Amino acid sequence: GAVVSQHPSWVICKSGTSVKIECRSLDFQATTMFWYRQFPKQSLMLMATSNEGSKATYEQGVEKDKFLINHASLTLSTLTVTSAHPEDSSFYICSASFAGGTDTQYFGPGTRLTVL
Amino acid sequence: GQQLNQSPQSMFIQEGEDVSMNCTSSSIFNTWLWYKQDPGEGPVLLIALYKAGELTSNGRLTAQFGITRKDSFLNISASIPSDVGIYFCAGQPSKSSGDKLTFGTGTRLAVRP
């Protein structure tokens, strides 16, 4: 199956700093990538949908100026958490899908963000 | 955001037992998916369902797409210790992989050897 990687797998940062998380599709071209956030013992909540070359579409309640998404190529999307605060500590997971197919989304392994 | 109702929330069973869990929605989905998530990892797709009434198996797993398109069921037969994890259903409005998923609340499965 298709492989999606995320980097870093975990990060610890100080409050007020910015953190960038990368999501890569390793063996396919992904026209659409999705970013999810998962708090402990909870489900995955979609944050935004990212299409290559265009602006991301954010879900209601997700601040686009705080969670910057860039999908500059068909194999890479980045999520930058700006001015991170402890309440942003969470498990961030991306997924990627093939262009125009009925194939499913493939999920990355997740990035654990801890803001001190 | 919207979440699908999944039940039970958790199950603690004996190895070898069968497991059933279900997922319901107030709205229609045209694709239902079942995922398993191990601690600290991303979800892994188990079964995808694309047609109302469809019954699909993957080894010891069987899932069904409800006729009303508002629910789905997952059964695991003869459970083994490695079945431990969190199982999530997910609904998608269309059959396109570019469509966003709505996840269920999850069922946490523990298996006693």
PDB file of C-alpha atoms in Angstrom:
ATOM      1  CA  GLY A   1       0.000   0.000   0.000  1.00  0.00           C
ATOM      2  CA  ALA A   2       0.899   3.656  -0.290  1.00  0.00           C
ATOM      3  CA  VAL A   3       3.228   5.079   2.336  1.00  0.00           C
ATOM      4  CA  VAL A   4       2.875   8.399   4.100  1.00  0.00           C
ATOM      5  CA  SER A   5       5.568   9.678   6.430  1.00  0.00           C
ATOM      6  CA  GLN A   6       5.601  12.469   8.986  1.00  0.00           C
ATOM      7  CA  HIS A   7       8.494  14.357  10.472  1.00  0.00           C
ATOM      8  CA  PRO A   8       9.235  14.764  13.254  1.00  0.00           C
ATOM      9  CA  SER A   9       7.577  11.864  15.066  1.00  0.00           C
ATOM     10  CA  TRP A  10       7.610  13.885  18.272  1.00  0.00           C
ATOM     11  CA  VAL A  11       8.599  17.409  19.272  1.00  0.00           C
ATOM     12  CA  ILE A  12       8.784  19.346  22.517  1.00  0.00           C
ATOM     13  CA  CYS A  13       8.835  23.124  22.350  1.00  0.00           C
ATOM     14  CA  LYS A  14       8.515  26.150  24.569  1.00  0.00           C
ATOM     15  CA  SER A  15       5.336  28.162  24.703  1.00  0.00           C
ATOM     16  CA  GLY A  16       5.341  30.956  22.128  1.00  0.00           C
ATOM     17  CA  THR A  17       7.545  29.217  19.593  1.00  0.00           C
ATOM     18  CA  SER A  18       6.489  27.867  16.207  1.00  0.00           C
ATOM     19  CA  VAL A  19       6.702  24.254  15.131  1.00  0.00           C
ATOM     20  CA  LYS A  20       6.628  22.836  11.606  1.00  0.00           C
ATOM     21  CA  ILE A  21       5.397  19.318  10.868  1.00  0.00           C
ATOM     22  CA  GLU A  22       5.988  17.687   7.490  1.00  0.00           C
ATOM     23  CA  CYS A  23       3.794  15.150   5.755  1.00  0.00           C
ATOM     24  CA  ARG A  24       5.153  13.315   2.742  1.00  0.00           C
ATOM     25  CA  SER A  25       3.652  10.784   0.355  1.00  0.00           C
ATOM     26  CA  LEU A  26       6.609   8.549  -0.427  1.00  0.00           C
ATOM     27  CA  ASP A  27       5.491   6.527  -3.401  1.00  0.00           C
ATOM     28  CA  PHE A  28       2.542   8.347  -4.930  1.00  0.00           C
ATOM     29  CA  GLN A  29       1.391  11.805  -5.849  1.00  0.00           C
ATOM     30  CA  ALA A  30      -1.183  13.191  -3.481  1.00  0.00           C
ATOM     31  CA  THR A  31      -3.371  15.970  -4.793  1.00  0.00           C
ATOM     32  CA  THR A  32      -5.173  16.187  -1.471  1.00  0.00           C
ATOM     33  CA  MET A  33      -3.774  15.997   2.031  1.00  0.00           C
ATOM     34  CA  PHE A  34      -5.684  16.236   5.254  1.00  0.00           C
ATOM     35  CA  TRP A  35      -4.551  17.305   8.711  1.00  0.00           C
ATOM     36  CA  TYR A  36      -6.132  15.874  11.842  1.00  0.00           C
ATOM     37  CA  ARG A  37      -5.670  16.513  15.541  1.00  0.00           C
ATOM     38  CA  GLN A  38      -6.234  13.875  18.188  1.00  0.00           C
ATOM     39  CA  PHE A  39      -6.325  14.619  21.909  1.00  0.00           C
ATOM     40  CA  PRO A  40      -5.716  11.779  24.403  1.00  0.00           C
ATOM     41  CA  LYS A  41      -8.433   9.133  24.396  1.00  0.00           C
ATOM     42  CA  GLN A  42     -10.387  11.000  21.759  1.00  0.00           C
ATOM     43  CA  SER A  43     -11.117  10.541  18.096  1.00  0.00           C
ATOM     44  CA  LEU A  44      -9.454  12.189  15.126  1.00  0.00           C
ATOM     45  CA  MET A  45     -10.817  15.620  14.333  1.00  0.00           C
ATOM     46  CA  LEU A  46     -10.241  17.078  10.883  1.00  0.00           C
ATOM     47  CA  MET A  47      -8.478  20.428  10.997  1.00  0.00           C
ATOM     48  CA  ALA A  48      -8.068  21.256   7.331  1.00  0.00           C
ATOM     49  CA  THR A  49      -8.047  19.930   3.784  1.00  0.00           C
ATOM     50  CA  SER A  50      -5.100  20.861   1.633  1.00  0.00           C
ATOM     51  CA  ASN A  51      -4.997  20.713  -2.158  1.00  0.00           C
ATOM     52  CA  GLU A  52      -1.709  21.080  -3.994  1.00  0.00           C
ATOM     53  CA  GLY A  53      -1.139  24.591  -5.212  1.00  0.00           C
ATOM     54  CA  SER A  54      -4.162  26.135  -3.541  1.00  0.00           C
ATOM     55  CA  LYS A  55      -5.127  27.480  -0.146  1.00  0.00           C
ATOM     56  CA  ALA A  56      -6.189  25.033   2.510  1.00  0.00           C
ATOM     57  CA  THR A  57      -9.803  24.744   3.596  1.00  0.00           C
ATOM     58  CA  TYR A  58     -10.126  24.899   7.366  1.00  0.00           C
ATOM     59  CA  GLU A  59     -12.809  23.295   9.480  1.00  0.00           C
ATOM     60  CA  GLN A  60     -14.997  25.464  11.651  1.00  0.00           C
ATOM     61  CA  GLY A  61     -13.248  26.529  14.813  1.00  0.00           C
ATOM     62  CA  VAL A  62      -9.708  25.987  13.482  1.00  0.00           C
ATOM     63  CA  GLU A  63      -7.702  29.209  13.286  1.00  0.00           C
ATOM     64  CA  LYS A  64      -6.032  29.475   9.905  1.00  0.00           C
ATOM     65  CA  ASP A  65      -3.558  32.077  11.141  1.00  0.00           C
ATOM     66  CA  LYS A  66      -2.434  29.785  13.926  1.00  0.00           C
ATOM     67  CA  PHE A  67      -2.233  26.566  11.943  1.00  0.00           C
ATOM     68  CA  LEU A  68      -0.498  27.432   8.701  1.00  0.00           C
ATOM     69  CA  ILE A  69      -0.747  24.797   5.991  1.00  0.00           C
ATOM     70  CA  ASN A  70       1.354  24.720   2.860  1.00  0.00           C
ATOM     71  CA  HIS A  71       0.915  22.111   0.135  1.00  0.00           C
ATOM     72  CA  ALA A  72       3.633  23.189  -2.266  1.00  0.00           C
ATOM     73  CA  SER A  73       4.121  19.910  -4.115  1.00  0.00           C
ATOM     74  CA  LEU A  74       2.287  16.681  -4.855  1.00  0.00           C
ATOM     75  CA  THR A  75       4.322  14.857  -2.234  1.00  0.00           C
ATOM     76  CA  LEU A  76       4.680  17.362   0.586  1.00  0.00           C
ATOM     77  CA  SER A  77       2.377  19.267   2.893  1.00  0.00           C
ATOM     78  CA  THR A  78       3.472  21.145   6.002  1.00  0.00           C
ATOM     79  CA  LEU A  79       1.580  22.234   9.090  1.00  0.00           C
ATOM     80  CA  THR A  80       3.093  25.045  11.136  1.00  0.00           C
ATOM     81  CA  VAL A  81       1.742  25.646  14.605  1.00  0.00           C
ATOM     82  CA  THR A  82       2.517  29.293  15.274  1.00  0.00           C
ATOM     83  CA  SER A  83       3.003  30.733  18.743  1.00  0.00           C
ATOM     84  CA  ALA A  84       2.279  27.365  20.279  1.00  0.00           C
ATOM     85  CA  HIS A  85       0.650  27.138  23.700  1.00  0.00           C
ATOM     86  CA  PRO A  86       0.241  24.161  26.039  1.00  0.00           C
ATOM     87  CA  GLU A  87      -3.338  23.649  24.860  1.00  0.00           C
ATOM     88  CA  ASP A  88      -1.942  22.950  21.376  1.00  0.00           C
ATOM     89  CA  SER A  89      -0.245  19.844  22.726  1.00  0.00           C
ATOM     90  CA  SER A  90      -1.760  16.980  20.804  1.00  0.00           C
ATOM     91  CA  PHE A  91      -1.169  14.179  18.303  1.00  0.00           C
ATOM     92  CA  TYR A  92      -1.193  15.586  14.775  1.00  0.00           C
ATOM     93  CA  ILE A  93      -1.875  13.136  11.944  1.00  0.00           C
ATOM     94  CA  CYS A  94      -1.907  13.730   8.213  1.00  0.00           C
ATOM     95  CA  SER A  95      -3.433  11.673   5.435  1.00  0.00           C
ATOM     96  CA  ALA A  96      -3.026  11.757   1.684  1.00  0.00           C
ATOM     97  CA  SER A  97      -5.110  10.596  -1.233  1.00  0.00           C
ATOM     98  CA  PHE A  98      -4.559   9.877  -4.905  1.00  0.00           C
ATOM     99  CA  ALA A  99      -5.778  12.288  -7.527  1.00  0.00           C
ATOM    100  CA  GLY A 100      -9.396  11.719  -8.510  1.00  0.00           C
ATOM    101  CA  GLY A 101      -9.596   8.082  -7.537  1.00  0.00           C
ATOM    102  CA  THR A 102     -11.907   6.031  -5.379  1.00  0.00           C
ATOM    103  CA  ASP A 103      -8.932   4.847  -3.411  1.00  0.00           C
ATOM    104  CA  THR A 104      -8.863   5.614   0.237  1.00  0.00           C
ATOM    105  CA  GLN A 105      -6.807   8.045   2.246  1.00  0.00           C
ATOM    106  CA  TYR A 106      -3.492   6.818   3.616  1.00  0.00           C
ATOM    107  CA  PHE A 107      -2.502   8.000   7.048  1.00  0.00           C
ATOM    108  CA  GLY A 108       0.882   9.026   8.369  1.00  0.00           C
ATOM    109  CA  PRO A 109       2.246   7.747  11.683  1.00  0.00           C
ATOM    110  CA  GLY A 110       1.477  10.978  13.512  1.00  0.00           C
ATOM    111  CA  THR A 111       3.501  13.648  15.310  1.00  0.00           C
ATOM    112  CA  ARG A 112       3.280  14.087  19.058  1.00  0.00           C
ATOM    113  CA  LEU A 113       3.561  17.801  19.960  1.00  0.00           C
ATOM    114  CA  THR A 114       4.184  18.809  23.552  1.00  0.00           C
ATOM    115  CA  VAL A 115       4.253  22.503  24.370  1.00  0.00           C
ATOM    116  CA  LEU A 116       5.799  23.401  27.710  1.00  0.00           C
TER     117      LEU A 116
ATOM    118  CA  GLY B   1     -17.042  19.071  14.378  1.00  0.00           C
ATOM    119  CA  GLN B   2     -19.381  16.200  13.690  1.00  0.00           C
ATOM    120  CA  GLN B   3     -18.573  12.765  15.041  1.00  0.00           C
ATOM    121  CA  LEU B   4     -20.203   9.444  14.414  1.00  0.00           C
ATOM    122  CA  ASN B   5     -21.608   7.548  17.388  1.00  0.00           C
ATOM    123  CA  GLN B   6     -19.731   4.335  17.936  1.00  0.00           C
ATOM    124  CA  SER B   7     -20.550   1.606  20.433  1.00  0.00           C
ATOM    125  CA  PRO B   8     -19.471   0.103  22.633  1.00  0.00           C
ATOM    126  CA  GLN B   9     -16.907   2.608  23.910  1.00  0.00           C
ATOM    127  CA  SER B  10     -14.725  -0.196  25.189  1.00  0.00           C
ATOM    128  CA  MET B  11     -14.664  -3.962  25.357  1.00  0.00           C
ATOM    129  CA  PHE B  12     -12.645  -6.343  27.482  1.00  0.00           C
ATOM    130  CA  ILE B  13     -12.920  -9.863  26.137  1.00  0.00           C
ATOM    131  CA  GLN B  14     -11.327 -13.267  26.382  1.00  0.00           C
ATOM    132  CA  GLU B  15      -9.052 -14.466  23.611  1.00  0.00           C
ATOM    133  CA  GLY B  16     -11.025 -16.522  21.121  1.00  0.00           C
ATOM    134  CA  GLU B  17     -14.273 -14.618  21.589  1.00  0.00           C
ATOM    135  CA  ASP B  18     -16.039 -12.803  18.779  1.00  0.00           C
ATOM    136  CA  VAL B  19     -16.410  -9.024  18.870  1.00  0.00           C
ATOM    137  CA  SER B  20     -19.082  -6.779  17.406  1.00  0.00           C
ATOM    138  CA  MET B  21     -19.134  -3.009  17.230  1.00  0.00           C
ATOM    139  CA  ASN B  22     -21.252  -0.547  15.344  1.00  0.00           C
ATOM    140  CA  CYS B  23     -21.338   3.003  14.152  1.00  0.00           C
ATOM    141  CA  THR B  24     -24.350   5.224  13.537  1.00  0.00           C
ATOM    142  CA  SER B  25     -24.851   8.586  11.944  1.00  0.00           C
ATOM    143  CA  SER B  26     -27.668  11.088  11.648  1.00  0.00           C
ATOM    144  CA  SER B  27     -26.684  11.728   8.041  1.00  0.00           C
ATOM    145  CA  ILE B  28     -26.056   9.530   5.026  1.00  0.00           C
ATOM    146  CA  PHE B  29     -22.582   8.472   3.960  1.00  0.00           C
ATOM    147  CA  ASN B  30     -21.723   6.833   0.644  1.00  0.00           C
ATOM    148  CA  THR B  31     -18.512   5.301   1.892  1.00  0.00           C
ATOM    149  CA  TRP B  32     -17.858   3.640   5.229  1.00  0.00           C
ATOM    150  CA  LEU B  33     -14.389   2.772   6.433  1.00  0.00           C
ATOM    151  CA  TRP B  34     -13.050   0.922   9.445  1.00  0.00           C
ATOM    152  CA  TYR B  35      -9.618   1.690  10.897  1.00  0.00           C
ATOM    153  CA  LYS B  36      -7.486   0.314  13.708  1.00  0.00           C
ATOM    154  CA  GLN B  37      -5.139   2.551  15.656  1.00  0.00           C
ATOM    155  CA  ASP B  38      -2.352   1.325  17.886  1.00  0.00           C
ATOM    156  CA  PRO B  39      -0.992   3.628  20.619  1.00  0.00           C
ATOM    157  CA  GLY B  40       1.153   6.433  19.263  1.00  0.00           C
ATOM    158  CA  GLU B  41       0.531   5.551  15.637  1.00  0.00           C
ATOM    159  CA  GLY B  42      -1.706   6.629  12.813  1.00  0.00           C
ATOM    160  CA  PRO B  43      -4.833   4.676  11.888  1.00  0.00           C
ATOM    161  CA  VAL B  44      -4.542   1.753   9.508  1.00  0.00           C
ATOM    162  CA  LEU B  45      -7.349   0.889   7.113  1.00  0.00           C
ATOM    163  CA  LEU B  46      -9.025  -2.460   7.760  1.00  0.00           C
ATOM    164  CA  ILE B  47     -12.042  -2.507   5.473  1.00  0.00           C
ATOM    165  CA  ALA B  48     -13.656  -0.099   3.006  1.00  0.00           C
ATOM    166  CA  LEU B  49     -17.336  -0.291   2.052  1.00  0.00           C
ATOM    167  CA  TYR B  50     -18.744   1.518  -0.963  1.00  0.00           C
ATOM    168  CA  LYS B  51     -22.270   0.191  -1.460  1.00  0.00           C
ATOM    169  CA  ALA B  52     -25.340   0.065   0.790  1.00  0.00           C
ATOM    170  CA  GLY B  53     -25.903  -3.474   2.010  1.00  0.00           C
ATOM    171  CA  GLU B  54     -22.370  -4.528   1.129  1.00  0.00           C
ATOM    172  CA  LEU B  55     -20.775  -7.171   3.321  1.00  0.00           C
ATOM    173  CA  THR B  56     -16.980  -7.389   3.089  1.00  0.00           C
ATOM    174  CA  SER B  57     -14.451  -9.591   4.851  1.00  0.00           C
ATOM    175  CA  ASN B  58     -10.756  -9.212   5.502  1.00  0.00           C
ATOM    176  CA  GLY B  59      -9.488 -12.324   7.250  1.00  0.00           C
ATOM    177  CA  ARG B  60     -11.222 -12.561  10.608  1.00  0.00           C
ATOM    178  CA  LEU B  61     -12.847  -9.169  10.120  1.00  0.00           C
ATOM    179  CA  THR B  62     -16.231  -8.644   8.518  1.00  0.00           C
ATOM    180  CA  ALA B  63     -17.915  -5.303   8.020  1.00  0.00           C
ATOM    181  CA  GLN B  64     -21.288  -4.310   6.642  1.00  0.00           C
ATOM    182  CA  PHE B  65     -22.561  -1.111   5.082  1.00  0.00           C
ATOM    183  CA  GLY B  66     -26.065  -0.515   6.452  1.00  0.00           C
ATOM    184  CA  ILE B  67     -28.989  -0.398   4.073  1.00  0.00           C
ATOM    185  CA  THR B  68     -30.016   3.047   5.292  1.00  0.00           C
ATOM    186  CA  ARG B  69     -26.439   4.291   4.640  1.00  0.00           C
ATOM    187  CA  LYS B  70     -26.499   5.711   8.156  1.00  0.00           C
ATOM    188  CA  ASP B  71     -24.748   2.866   9.917  1.00  0.00           C
ATOM    189  CA  SER B  72     -22.058   0.237   9.678  1.00  0.00           C
ATOM    190  CA  PHE B  73     -20.967  -2.797  11.663  1.00  0.00           C
ATOM    191  CA  LEU B  74     -17.633  -4.491  12.266  1.00  0.00           C
ATOM    192  CA  ASN B  75     -17.218  -8.021  13.544  1.00  0.00           C
ATOM    193  CA  ILE B  76     -13.993  -9.678  14.611  1.00  0.00           C
ATOM    194  CA  SER B  77     -14.084 -13.442  14.951  1.00  0.00           C
ATOM    195  CA  ALA B  78     -11.871 -15.538  17.211  1.00  0.00           C
ATOM    196  CA  SER B  79     -10.050 -12.575  18.730  1.00  0.00           C
ATOM    197  CA  ILE B  80      -6.322 -12.779  19.433  1.00  0.00           C
ATOM    198  CA  PRO B  81      -4.096 -10.587  21.650  1.00  0.00           C
ATOM    199  CA  SER B  82      -2.821  -8.521  18.703  1.00  0.00           C
ATOM    200  CA  ASP B  83      -6.379  -7.337  18.049  1.00  0.00           C
ATOM    201  CA  VAL B  84      -5.903  -4.978  20.986  1.00  0.00           C
ATOM    202  CA  GLY B  85      -6.235  -1.356  19.960  1.00  0.00           C
ATOM    203  CA  ILE B  86      -8.765   1.315  19.135  1.00  0.00           C
ATOM    204  CA  TYR B  87     -11.152   0.758  16.277  1.00  0.00           C
ATOM    205  CA  PHE B  88     -12.618   3.728  14.459  1.00  0.00           C
ATOM    206  CA  CYS B  89     -15.337   3.888  11.879  1.00  0.00           C
ATOM    207  CA  ALA B  90     -15.288   6.734   9.403  1.00  0.00           C
ATOM    208  CA  GLY B  91     -17.858   8.007   6.954  1.00  0.00           C
ATOM    209  CA  GLN B  92     -17.287   9.802   3.693  1.00  0.00           C
ATOM    210  CA  PRO B  93     -19.997  11.687   1.773  1.00  0.00           C
ATOM    211  CA  SER B  94     -18.898  10.359  -1.608  1.00  0.00           C
ATOM    212  CA  LYS B  95     -16.725   7.637  -3.070  1.00  0.00           C
ATOM    213  CA  SER B  96     -13.949  10.063  -3.848  1.00  0.00           C
ATOM    214  CA  SER B  97     -10.800   9.779  -1.792  1.00  0.00           C
ATOM    215  CA  GLY B  98     -10.520  13.555  -1.959  1.00  0.00           C
ATOM    216  CA  ASP B  99     -13.586  13.877   0.232  1.00  0.00           C
ATOM    217  CA  LYS B 100     -13.135  14.475   3.926  1.00  0.00           C
ATOM    218  CA  LEU B 101     -13.724  11.773   6.512  1.00  0.00           C
ATOM    219  CA  THR B 102     -15.810  12.017   9.657  1.00  0.00           C
ATOM    220  CA  PHE B 103     -14.557   9.697  12.359  1.00  0.00           C
ATOM    221  CA  GLY B 104     -16.455   7.768  14.983  1.00  0.00           C
ATOM    222  CA  THR B 105     -15.796   8.092  18.673  1.00  0.00           C
ATOM    223  CA  GLY B 106     -13.830   4.840  18.742  1.00  0.00           C
ATOM    224  CA  THR B 107     -14.095   1.432  20.409  1.00  0.00           C
ATOM    225  CA  ARG B 108     -11.216   0.447  22.668  1.00  0.00           C
ATOM    226  CA  LEU B 109     -10.627  -3.305  22.585  1.00  0.00           C
ATOM    227  CA  ALA B 110      -8.680  -5.240  25.200  1.00  0.00           C
ATOM    228  CA  VAL B 111      -8.120  -8.990  24.838  1.00  0.00           C
ATOM    229  CA  ARG B 112      -7.338 -11.201  27.793  1.00  0.00           C
ATOM    230  CA  PRO B 113      -5.068 -14.142  26.852  1.00  0.00           C
TER     231      PRO B 113
END
